[in-house]
Amino acid sequence: MKIDIKAAESGHLQQPGTRKMLRAAVALFVLWWALLLVFYLWPDIDLSVAGAFFEPGPCTGTHTPATVCGSFPWSKDSLAVAVRKVFFYIPAAAGVLLLGILVDGLARRGAAYGAARLQQLGLSLAALLLGPYVLVNLLLKSFSGRPRPYQTDLFGGDLPFVPAGSFMGQCDNNCSFISGEAAGAGWVACLLLFLPAKLRPVLAPPILVVALVTPAMRIAFGGHYLSDVVLGWLSSLVVFTAVFAVFEIARKRKIER
């Protein structure tokens, strides 16, 4: 691609991908709210999917005839539990790896990767911090009040069910809406955009496995409803594209000044 040097120096060269990234961020944001509305209006979607993994069982101790007892068998499978523990730490491990590469690149003044690559690493880390950690774990999961499936009286717990988007639940902390692990998996999926071509055949398959199996396991374990994992996963895509879009807009305005 031919670049007009004079236009670039004067600040009138349009940065490719800025509008595309902004449109993607807006589209994903609208999609997130549309899906939330669907899950809120039709809560039976969540109940049906969770019920497919729930196994009723006999009640012990004092209970009423209406009490539902049982468990989610996948949460007791030793292999599934071990896989979940490994997958749980992958986003954090990937973040530490990217941070190490970023620090090394800055120390070498971009000799190994270049400014564009270092910017991608920094923005990716910002998206990880703002999405799964701040938005999901620090804010939504702390204040949403939505009980997890295994906590509700429909699936062996003692708290009433509330639909996605309702903040009227009785969960006190670390609640179900939305899934932090699914958000982490969604962030991992975003890294596919920046994989070097020669590494894609090797790294893309395991990344996809982590990105898709992690949220699926949260449903099977009774730890989250379908809405929690779908919206959690998608939230990272929203934050990721928004961070890059805002950065590009700010950079373009700085150049134009």
mmCIF file with all atom_site columns, N, CA and C in Angstrom, residues 135-186:
data_model
loop_
_atom_site.group_PDB
_atom_site.id
_atom_site.type_symbol
_atom_site.label_atom_id
_atom_site.label_alt_id
_atom_site.label_comp_id
_atom_site.label_asym_id
_atom_site.label_entity_id
_atom_site.label_seq_id
_atom_site.pdbx_PDB_ins_code
_atom_site.Cartn_x
_atom_site.Cartn_y
_atom_site.Cartn_z
_atom_site.occupancy
_atom_site.B_iso_or_equiv
_atom_site.pdbx_formal_charge
_atom_site.auth_seq_id
_atom_site.auth_comp_id
_atom_site.auth_asym_id
_atom_site.auth_atom_id
_atom_site.pdbx_PDB_model_num
ATOM 1   N N  . LEU A 1 135 ? -15.011 -4.495  35.284 1.00 0.00 ? 135 LEU A N  1
ATOM 2   C CA . LEU A 1 135 ? -16.433 -4.494  34.954 1.00 0.00 ? 135 LEU A CA 1
ATOM 3   C C  . LEU A 1 135 ? -17.156 -5.719  35.506 1.00 0.00 ? 135 LEU A C  1
ATOM 4   N N  . VAL A 1 136 ? -16.580 -6.895  35.289 1.00 0.00 ? 136 VAL A N  1
ATOM 5   C CA . VAL A 1 136 ? -17.281 -8.132  35.651 1.00 0.00 ? 136 VAL A CA 1
ATOM 6   C C  . VAL A 1 136 ? -17.091 -8.485  37.121 1.00 0.00 ? 136 VAL A C  1
ATOM 7   N N  . ASN A 1 137 ? -15.858 -8.760  37.517 1.00 0.00 ? 137 ASN A N  1
ATOM 8   C CA . ASN A 1 137 ? -15.627 -9.265  38.877 1.00 0.00 ? 137 ASN A CA 1
ATOM 9   C C  . ASN A 1 137 ? -15.773 -8.201  39.956 1.00 0.00 ? 137 ASN A C  1
ATOM 10  N N  . LEU A 1 138 ? -15.284 -7.005  39.698 1.00 0.00 ? 138 LEU A N  1
ATOM 11  C CA . LEU A 1 138 ? -15.325 -5.972  40.724 1.00 0.00 ? 138 LEU A CA 1
ATOM 12  C C  . LEU A 1 138 ? -16.703 -5.321  40.838 1.00 0.00 ? 138 LEU A C  1
ATOM 13  N N  . LEU A 1 139 ? -17.394 -5.139  39.711 1.00 0.00 ? 139 LEU A N  1
ATOM 14  C CA . LEU A 1 139 ? -18.666 -4.421  39.728 1.00 0.00 ? 139 LEU A CA 1
ATOM 15  C C  . LEU A 1 139 ? -19.881 -5.344  39.635 1.00 0.00 ? 139 LEU A C  1
ATOM 16  N N  . LEU A 1 140 ? -20.103 -5.932  38.471 1.00 0.00 ? 140 LEU A N  1
ATOM 17  C CA . LEU A 1 140 ? -21.342 -6.688  38.251 1.00 0.00 ? 140 LEU A CA 1
ATOM 18  C C  . LEU A 1 140 ? -21.500 -7.865  39.212 1.00 0.00 ? 140 LEU A C  1
ATOM 19  N N  . LYS A 1 141 ? -20.476 -8.677  39.356 1.00 0.00 ? 141 LYS A N  1
ATOM 20  C CA . LYS A 1 141 ? -20.600 -9.856  40.211 1.00 0.00 ? 141 LYS A CA 1
ATOM 21  C C  . LYS A 1 141 ? -20.749 -9.492  41.680 1.00 0.00 ? 141 LYS A C  1
ATOM 22  N N  . SER A 1 142 ? -20.288 -8.305  42.044 1.00 0.00 ? 142 SER A N  1
ATOM 23  C CA . SER A 1 142 ? -20.390 -7.886  43.443 1.00 0.00 ? 142 SER A CA 1
ATOM 24  C C  . SER A 1 142 ? -21.755 -7.304  43.782 1.00 0.00 ? 142 SER A C  1
ATOM 25  N N  . PHE A 1 143 ? -22.437 -6.720  42.795 1.00 0.00 ? 143 PHE A N  1
ATOM 26  C CA . PHE A 1 143 ? -23.672 -5.990  43.089 1.00 0.00 ? 143 PHE A CA 1
ATOM 27  C C  . PHE A 1 143 ? -24.910 -6.493  42.353 1.00 0.00 ? 143 PHE A C  1
ATOM 28  N N  . SER A 1 144 ? -24.769 -7.459  41.461 1.00 0.00 ? 144 SER A N  1
ATOM 29  C CA . SER A 1 144 ? -25.941 -7.900  40.684 1.00 0.00 ? 144 SER A CA 1
ATOM 30  C C  . SER A 1 144 ? -26.956 -8.647  41.537 1.00 0.00 ? 144 SER A C  1
ATOM 31  N N  . GLY A 1 145 ? -26.495 -9.395  42.535 1.00 0.00 ? 145 GLY A N  1
ATOM 32  C CA . GLY A 1 145 ? -27.404 -10.108 43.430 1.00 0.00 ? 145 GLY A CA 1
ATOM 33  C C  . GLY A 1 145 ? -28.031 -11.362 42.847 1.00 0.00 ? 145 GLY A C  1
ATOM 34  N N  . ARG A 1 146 ? -27.628 -11.767 41.656 1.00 0.00 ? 146 ARG A N  1
ATOM 35  C CA . ARG A 1 146 ? -28.250 -12.950 41.040 1.00 0.00 ? 146 ARG A CA 1
ATOM 36  C C  . ARG A 1 146 ? -27.628 -14.240 41.570 1.00 0.00 ? 146 ARG A C  1
ATOM 37  N N  . PRO A 1 147 ? -28.433 -15.119 42.168 1.00 0.00 ? 147 PRO A N  1
ATOM 38  C CA . PRO A 1 147 ? -27.891 -16.389 42.660 1.00 0.00 ? 147 PRO A CA 1
ATOM 39  C C  . PRO A 1 147 ? -27.445 -17.285 41.509 1.00 0.00 ? 147 PRO A C  1
ATOM 40  N N  . ARG A 1 148 ? -26.443 -18.077 41.763 1.00 0.00 ? 148 ARG A N  1
ATOM 41  C CA . ARG A 1 148 ? -26.006 -19.071 40.786 1.00 0.00 ? 148 ARG A CA 1
ATOM 42  C C  . ARG A 1 148 ? -27.043 -20.194 40.719 1.00 0.00 ? 148 ARG A C  1
ATOM 43  N N  . PRO A 1 149 ? -27.048 -20.976 39.644 1.00 0.00 ? 149 PRO A N  1
ATOM 44  C CA . PRO A 1 149 ? -28.033 -22.057 39.541 1.00 0.00 ? 149 PRO A CA 1
ATOM 45  C C  . PRO A 1 149 ? -28.073 -22.974 40.765 1.00 0.00 ? 149 PRO A C  1
ATOM 46  N N  . TYR A 1 150 ? -26.899 -23.407 41.239 1.00 0.00 ? 150 TYR A N  1
ATOM 47  C CA . TYR A 1 150 ? -26.896 -24.335 42.368 1.00 0.00 ? 150 TYR A CA 1
ATOM 48  C C  . TYR A 1 150 ? -27.343 -23.687 43.677 1.00 0.00 ? 150 TYR A C  1
ATOM 49  N N  . GLN A 1 151 ? -27.436 -22.347 43.675 1.00 0.00 ? 151 GLN A N  1
ATOM 50  C CA . GLN A 1 151 ? -27.905 -21.646 44.863 1.00 0.00 ? 151 GLN A CA 1
ATOM 51  C C  . GLN A 1 151 ? -29.419 -21.454 44.883 1.00 0.00 ? 151 GLN A C  1
ATOM 52  N N  . THR A 1 152 ? -30.062 -21.667 43.739 1.00 0.00 ? 152 THR A N  1
ATOM 53  C CA . THR A 1 152 ? -31.499 -21.400 43.650 1.00 0.00 ? 152 THR A CA 1
ATOM 54  C C  . THR A 1 152 ? -32.318 -22.608 44.093 1.00 0.00 ? 152 THR A C  1
ATOM 55  N N  . ASP A 1 153 ? -33.534 -22.328 44.551 1.00 0.00 ? 153 ASP A N  1
ATOM 56  C CA . ASP A 1 153 ? -34.403 -23.401 45.041 1.00 0.00 ? 153 ASP A CA 1
ATOM 57  C C  . ASP A 1 153 ? -34.927 -24.297 43.929 1.00 0.00 ? 153 ASP A C  1
ATOM 58  N N  . LEU A 1 154 ? -34.681 -23.930 42.680 1.00 0.00 ? 154 LEU A N  1
ATOM 59  C CA . LEU A 1 154 ? -35.080 -24.779 41.555 1.00 0.00 ? 154 LEU A CA 1
ATOM 60  C C  . LEU A 1 154 ? -34.057 -25.871 41.277 1.00 0.00 ? 154 LEU A C  1
ATOM 61  N N  . PHE A 1 155 ? -32.838 -25.692 41.801 1.00 0.00 ? 155 PHE A N  1
ATOM 62  C CA . PHE A 1 155 ? -31.755 -26.631 41.519 1.00 0.00 ? 155 PHE A CA 1
ATOM 63  C C  . PHE A 1 155 ? -30.994 -27.006 42.788 1.00 0.00 ? 155 PHE A C  1
ATOM 64  N N  . GLY A 1 156 ? -31.723 -27.252 43.849 1.00 0.00 ? 156 GLY A N  1
ATOM 65  C CA . GLY A 1 156 ? -31.109 -27.759 45.062 1.00 0.00 ? 156 GLY A CA 1
ATOM 66  C C  . GLY A 1 156 ? -30.635 -26.724 46.047 1.00 0.00 ? 156 GLY A C  1
ATOM 67  N N  . GLY A 1 157 ? -30.811 -25.437 45.758 1.00 0.00 ? 157 GLY A N  1
ATOM 68  C CA . GLY A 1 157 ? -30.405 -24.394 46.685 1.00 0.00 ? 157 GLY A CA 1
ATOM 69  C C  . GLY A 1 157 ? -31.568 -23.869 47.504 1.00 0.00 ? 157 GLY A C  1
ATOM 70  N N  . ASP A 1 158 ? -31.404 -22.688 48.068 1.00 0.00 ? 158 ASP A N  1
ATOM 71  C CA . ASP A 1 158 ? -32.475 -22.139 48.908 1.00 0.00 ? 158 ASP A CA 1
ATOM 72  C C  . ASP A 1 158 ? -32.828 -20.689 48.575 1.00 0.00 ? 158 ASP A C  1
ATOM 73  N N  . LEU A 1 159 ? -32.297 -20.155 47.472 1.00 0.00 ? 159 LEU A N  1
ATOM 74  C CA . LEU A 1 159 ? -32.593 -18.784 47.079 1.00 0.00 ? 159 LEU A CA 1
ATOM 75  C C  . LEU A 1 159 ? -33.514 -18.757 45.861 1.00 0.00 ? 159 LEU A C  1
ATOM 76  N N  . PRO A 1 160 ? -34.378 -17.765 45.743 1.00 0.00 ? 160 PRO A N  1
ATOM 77  C CA . PRO A 1 160 ? -35.273 -17.690 44.586 1.00 0.00 ? 160 PRO A CA 1
ATOM 78  C C  . PRO A 1 160 ? -34.534 -17.281 43.320 1.00 0.00 ? 160 PRO A C  1
ATOM 79  N N  . PHE A 1 161 ? -35.002 -17.782 42.202 1.00 0.00 ? 161 PHE A N  1
ATOM 80  C CA . PHE A 1 161 ? -34.422 -17.466 40.898 1.00 0.00 ? 161 PHE A CA 1
ATOM 81  C C  . PHE A 1 161 ? -34.793 -16.049 40.477 1.00 0.00 ? 161 PHE A C  1
ATOM 82  N N  . VAL A 1 162 ? -33.857 -15.346 39.851 1.00 0.00 ? 162 VAL A N  1
ATOM 83  C CA . VAL A 1 162 ? -34.144 -14.052 39.224 1.00 0.00 ? 162 VAL A CA 1
ATOM 84  C C  . VAL A 1 162 ? -33.558 -14.084 37.811 1.00 0.00 ? 162 VAL A C  1
ATOM 85  N N  . PRO A 1 163 ? -34.228 -13.436 36.859 1.00 0.00 ? 163 PRO A N  1
ATOM 86  C CA . PRO A 1 163 ? -33.740 -13.462 35.474 1.00 0.00 ? 163 PRO A CA 1
ATOM 87  C C  . PRO A 1 163 ? -32.499 -12.603 35.292 1.00 0.00 ? 163 PRO A C  1
ATOM 88  N N  . ALA A 1 164 ? -31.833 -12.804 34.175 1.00 0.00 ? 164 ALA A N  1
ATOM 89  C CA . ALA A 1 164 ? -30.663 -11.997 33.836 1.00 0.00 ? 164 ALA A CA 1
ATOM 90  C C  . ALA A 1 164 ? -31.056 -10.528 33.751 1.00 0.00 ? 164 ALA A C  1
ATOM 91  N N  . GLY A 1 165 ? -30.247 -9.675  34.329 1.00 0.00 ? 165 GLY A N  1
ATOM 92  C CA . GLY A 1 165 ? -30.514 -8.247  34.300 1.00 0.00 ? 165 GLY A CA 1
ATOM 93  C C  . GLY A 1 165 ? -31.235 -7.728  35.519 1.00 0.00 ? 165 GLY A C  1
ATOM 94  N N  . SER A 1 166 ? -31.807 -8.628  36.322 1.00 0.00 ? 166 SER A N  1
ATOM 95  C CA . SER A 1 166 ? -32.471 -8.209  37.551 1.00 0.00 ? 166 SER A CA 1
ATOM 96  C C  . SER A 1 166 ? -31.440 -8.109  38.668 1.00 0.00 ? 166 SER A C  1
ATOM 97  N N  . PHE A 1 167 ? -31.509 -7.016  39.425 1.00 0.00 ? 167 PHE A N  1
ATOM 98  C CA . PHE A 1 167 ? -30.607 -6.815  40.553 1.00 0.00 ? 167 PHE A CA 1
ATOM 99  C C  . PHE A 1 167 ? -31.350 -7.007  41.876 1.00 0.00 ? 167 PHE A C  1
ATOM 100 N N  . MET A 1 168 ? -32.435 -7.792  41.823 1.00 0.00 ? 168 MET A N  1
ATOM 101 C CA . MET A 1 168 ? -33.276 -8.000  42.994 1.00 0.00 ? 168 MET A CA 1
ATOM 102 C C  . MET A 1 168 ? -33.004 -9.334  43.677 1.00 0.00 ? 168 MET A C  1
ATOM 103 N N  . GLY A 1 169 ? -31.978 -10.045 43.256 1.00 0.00 ? 169 GLY A N  1
ATOM 104 C CA . GLY A 1 169 ? -31.674 -11.332 43.850 1.00 0.00 ? 169 GLY A CA 1
ATOM 105 C C  . GLY A 1 169 ? -31.076 -11.213 45.239 1.00 0.00 ? 169 GLY A C  1
ATOM 106 N N  . GLN A 1 170 ? -30.966 -12.343 45.923 1.00 0.00 ? 170 GLN A N  1
ATOM 107 C CA . GLN A 1 170 ? -30.516 -12.358 47.313 1.00 0.00 ? 170 GLN A CA 1
ATOM 108 C C  . GLN A 1 170 ? -29.079 -12.844 47.490 1.00 0.00 ? 170 GLN A C  1
ATOM 109 N N  . CYS A 1 171 ? -28.348 -12.945 46.384 1.00 0.00 ? 171 CYS A N  1
ATOM 110 C CA . CYS A 1 171 ? -26.924 -13.290 46.484 1.00 0.00 ? 171 CYS A CA 1
ATOM 111 C C  . CYS A 1 171 ? -26.170 -12.088 47.045 1.00 0.00 ? 171 CYS A C  1
ATOM 112 N N  . ASP A 1 172 ? -25.290 -12.319 48.014 1.00 0.00 ? 172 ASP A N  1
ATOM 113 C CA . ASP A 1 172 ? -24.582 -11.234 48.690 1.00 0.00 ? 172 ASP A CA 1
ATOM 114 C C  . ASP A 1 172 ? -23.299 -10.810 47.984 1.00 0.00 ? 172 ASP A C  1
ATOM 115 N N  . ASN A 1 173 ? -22.570 -11.776 47.412 1.00 0.00 ? 173 ASN A N  1
ATOM 116 C CA . ASN A 1 173 ? -21.273 -11.453 46.826 1.00 0.00 ? 173 ASN A CA 1
ATOM 117 C C  . ASN A 1 173 ? -20.857 -12.554 45.858 1.00 0.00 ? 173 ASN A C  1
ATOM 118 N N  . ASN A 1 174 ? -19.985 -12.203 44.903 1.00 0.00 ? 174 ASN A N  1
ATOM 119 C CA . ASN A 1 174 ? -19.515 -13.165 43.908 1.00 0.00 ? 174 ASN A CA 1
ATOM 120 C C  . ASN A 1 174 ? -20.700 -13.876 43.248 1.00 0.00 ? 174 ASN A C  1
ATOM 121 N N  . CYS A 1 175 ? -21.607 -13.085 42.720 1.00 0.00 ? 175 CYS A N  1
ATOM 122 C CA . CYS A 1 175 ? -22.876 -13.613 42.207 1.00 0.00 ? 175 CYS A CA 1
ATOM 123 C C  . CYS A 1 175 ? -22.754 -14.117 40.772 1.00 0.00 ? 175 CYS A C  1
ATOM 124 N N  . SER A 1 176 ? -23.878 -14.536 40.222 1.00 0.00 ? 176 SER A N  1
ATOM 125 C CA . SER A 1 176 ? -23.877 -15.246 38.955 1.00 0.00 ? 176 SER A CA 1
ATOM 126 C C  . SER A 1 176 ? -23.792 -14.340 37.736 1.00 0.00 ? 176 SER A C  1
ATOM 127 N N  . PHE A 1 177 ? -24.291 -13.118 37.836 1.00 0.00 ? 177 PHE A N  1
ATOM 128 C CA . PHE A 1 177 ? -24.357 -12.221 36.679 1.00 0.00 ? 177 PHE A CA 1
ATOM 129 C C  . PHE A 1 177 ? -23.223 -11.199 36.743 1.00 0.00 ? 177 PHE A C  1
ATOM 130 N N  . ILE A 1 178 ? -22.303 -11.234 35.771 1.00 0.00 ? 178 ILE A N  1
ATOM 131 C CA . ILE A 1 178 ? -22.149 -12.198 34.694 1.00 0.00 ? 178 ILE A CA 1
ATOM 132 C C  . ILE A 1 178 ? -20.940 -13.082 34.998 1.00 0.00 ? 178 ILE A C  1
ATOM 133 N N  . SER A 1 179 ? -20.627 -14.018 34.144 1.00 0.00 ? 179 SER A N  1
ATOM 134 C CA . SER A 1 179 ? -19.554 -14.950 34.428 1.00 0.00 ? 179 SER A CA 1
ATOM 135 C C  . SER A 1 179 ? -18.178 -14.342 34.202 1.00 0.00 ? 179 SER A C  1
ATOM 136 N N  . GLY A 1 180 ? -17.365 -14.341 35.250 1.00 0.00 ? 180 GLY A N  1
ATOM 137 C CA . GLY A 1 180 ? -16.000 -13.842 35.136 1.00 0.00 ? 180 GLY A CA 1
ATOM 138 C C  . GLY A 1 180 ? -15.119 -14.753 34.310 1.00 0.00 ? 180 GLY A C  1
ATOM 139 N N  . GLU A 1 181 ? -15.301 -16.061 34.458 1.00 0.00 ? 181 GLU A N  1
ATOM 140 C CA . GLU A 1 181 ? -14.493 -16.999 33.676 1.00 0.00 ? 181 GLU A CA 1
ATOM 141 C C  . GLU A 1 181 ? -14.842 -16.930 32.203 1.00 0.00 ? 181 GLU A C  1
ATOM 142 N N  . ALA A 1 182 ? -16.121 -16.757 31.892 1.00 0.00 ? 182 ALA A N  1
ATOM 143 C CA . ALA A 1 182 ? -16.521 -16.600 30.497 1.00 0.00 ? 182 ALA A CA 1
ATOM 144 C C  . ALA A 1 182 ? -15.951 -15.311 29.917 1.00 0.00 ? 182 ALA A C  1
ATOM 145 N N  . ALA A 1 183 ? -15.923 -14.249 30.736 1.00 0.00 ? 183 ALA A N  1
ATOM 146 C CA . ALA A 1 183 ? -15.344 -12.985 30.280 1.00 0.00 ? 183 ALA A CA 1
ATOM 147 C C  . ALA A 1 183 ? -13.852 -13.152 29.995 1.00 0.00 ? 183 ALA A C  1
ATOM 148 N N  . GLY A 1 184 ? -13.163 -13.885 30.853 1.00 0.00 ? 184 GLY A N  1
ATOM 149 C CA . GLY A 1 184 ? -11.750 -14.158 30.617 1.00 0.00 ? 184 GLY A CA 1
ATOM 150 C C  . GLY A 1 184 ? -11.542 -14.956 29.349 1.00 0.00 ? 184 GLY A C  1
ATOM 151 N N  . ALA A 1 185 ? -12.430 -15.936 29.112 1.00 0.00 ? 185 ALA A N  1
ATOM 152 C CA . ALA A 1 185 ? -12.342 -16.748 27.902 1.00 0.00 ? 185 ALA A CA 1
ATOM 153 C C  . ALA A 1 185 ? -12.607 -15.904 26.660 1.00 0.00 ? 185 ALA A C  1
ATOM 154 N N  . GLY A 1 186 ? -13.544 -14.957 26.763 1.00 0.00 ? 186 GLY A N  1
ATOM 155 C CA . GLY A 1 186 ? -13.805 -14.066 25.644 1.00 0.00 ? 186 GLY A CA 1
ATOM 156 C C  . GLY A 1 186 ? -12.611 -13.199 25.321 1.00 0.00 ? 186 GLY A C  1
#
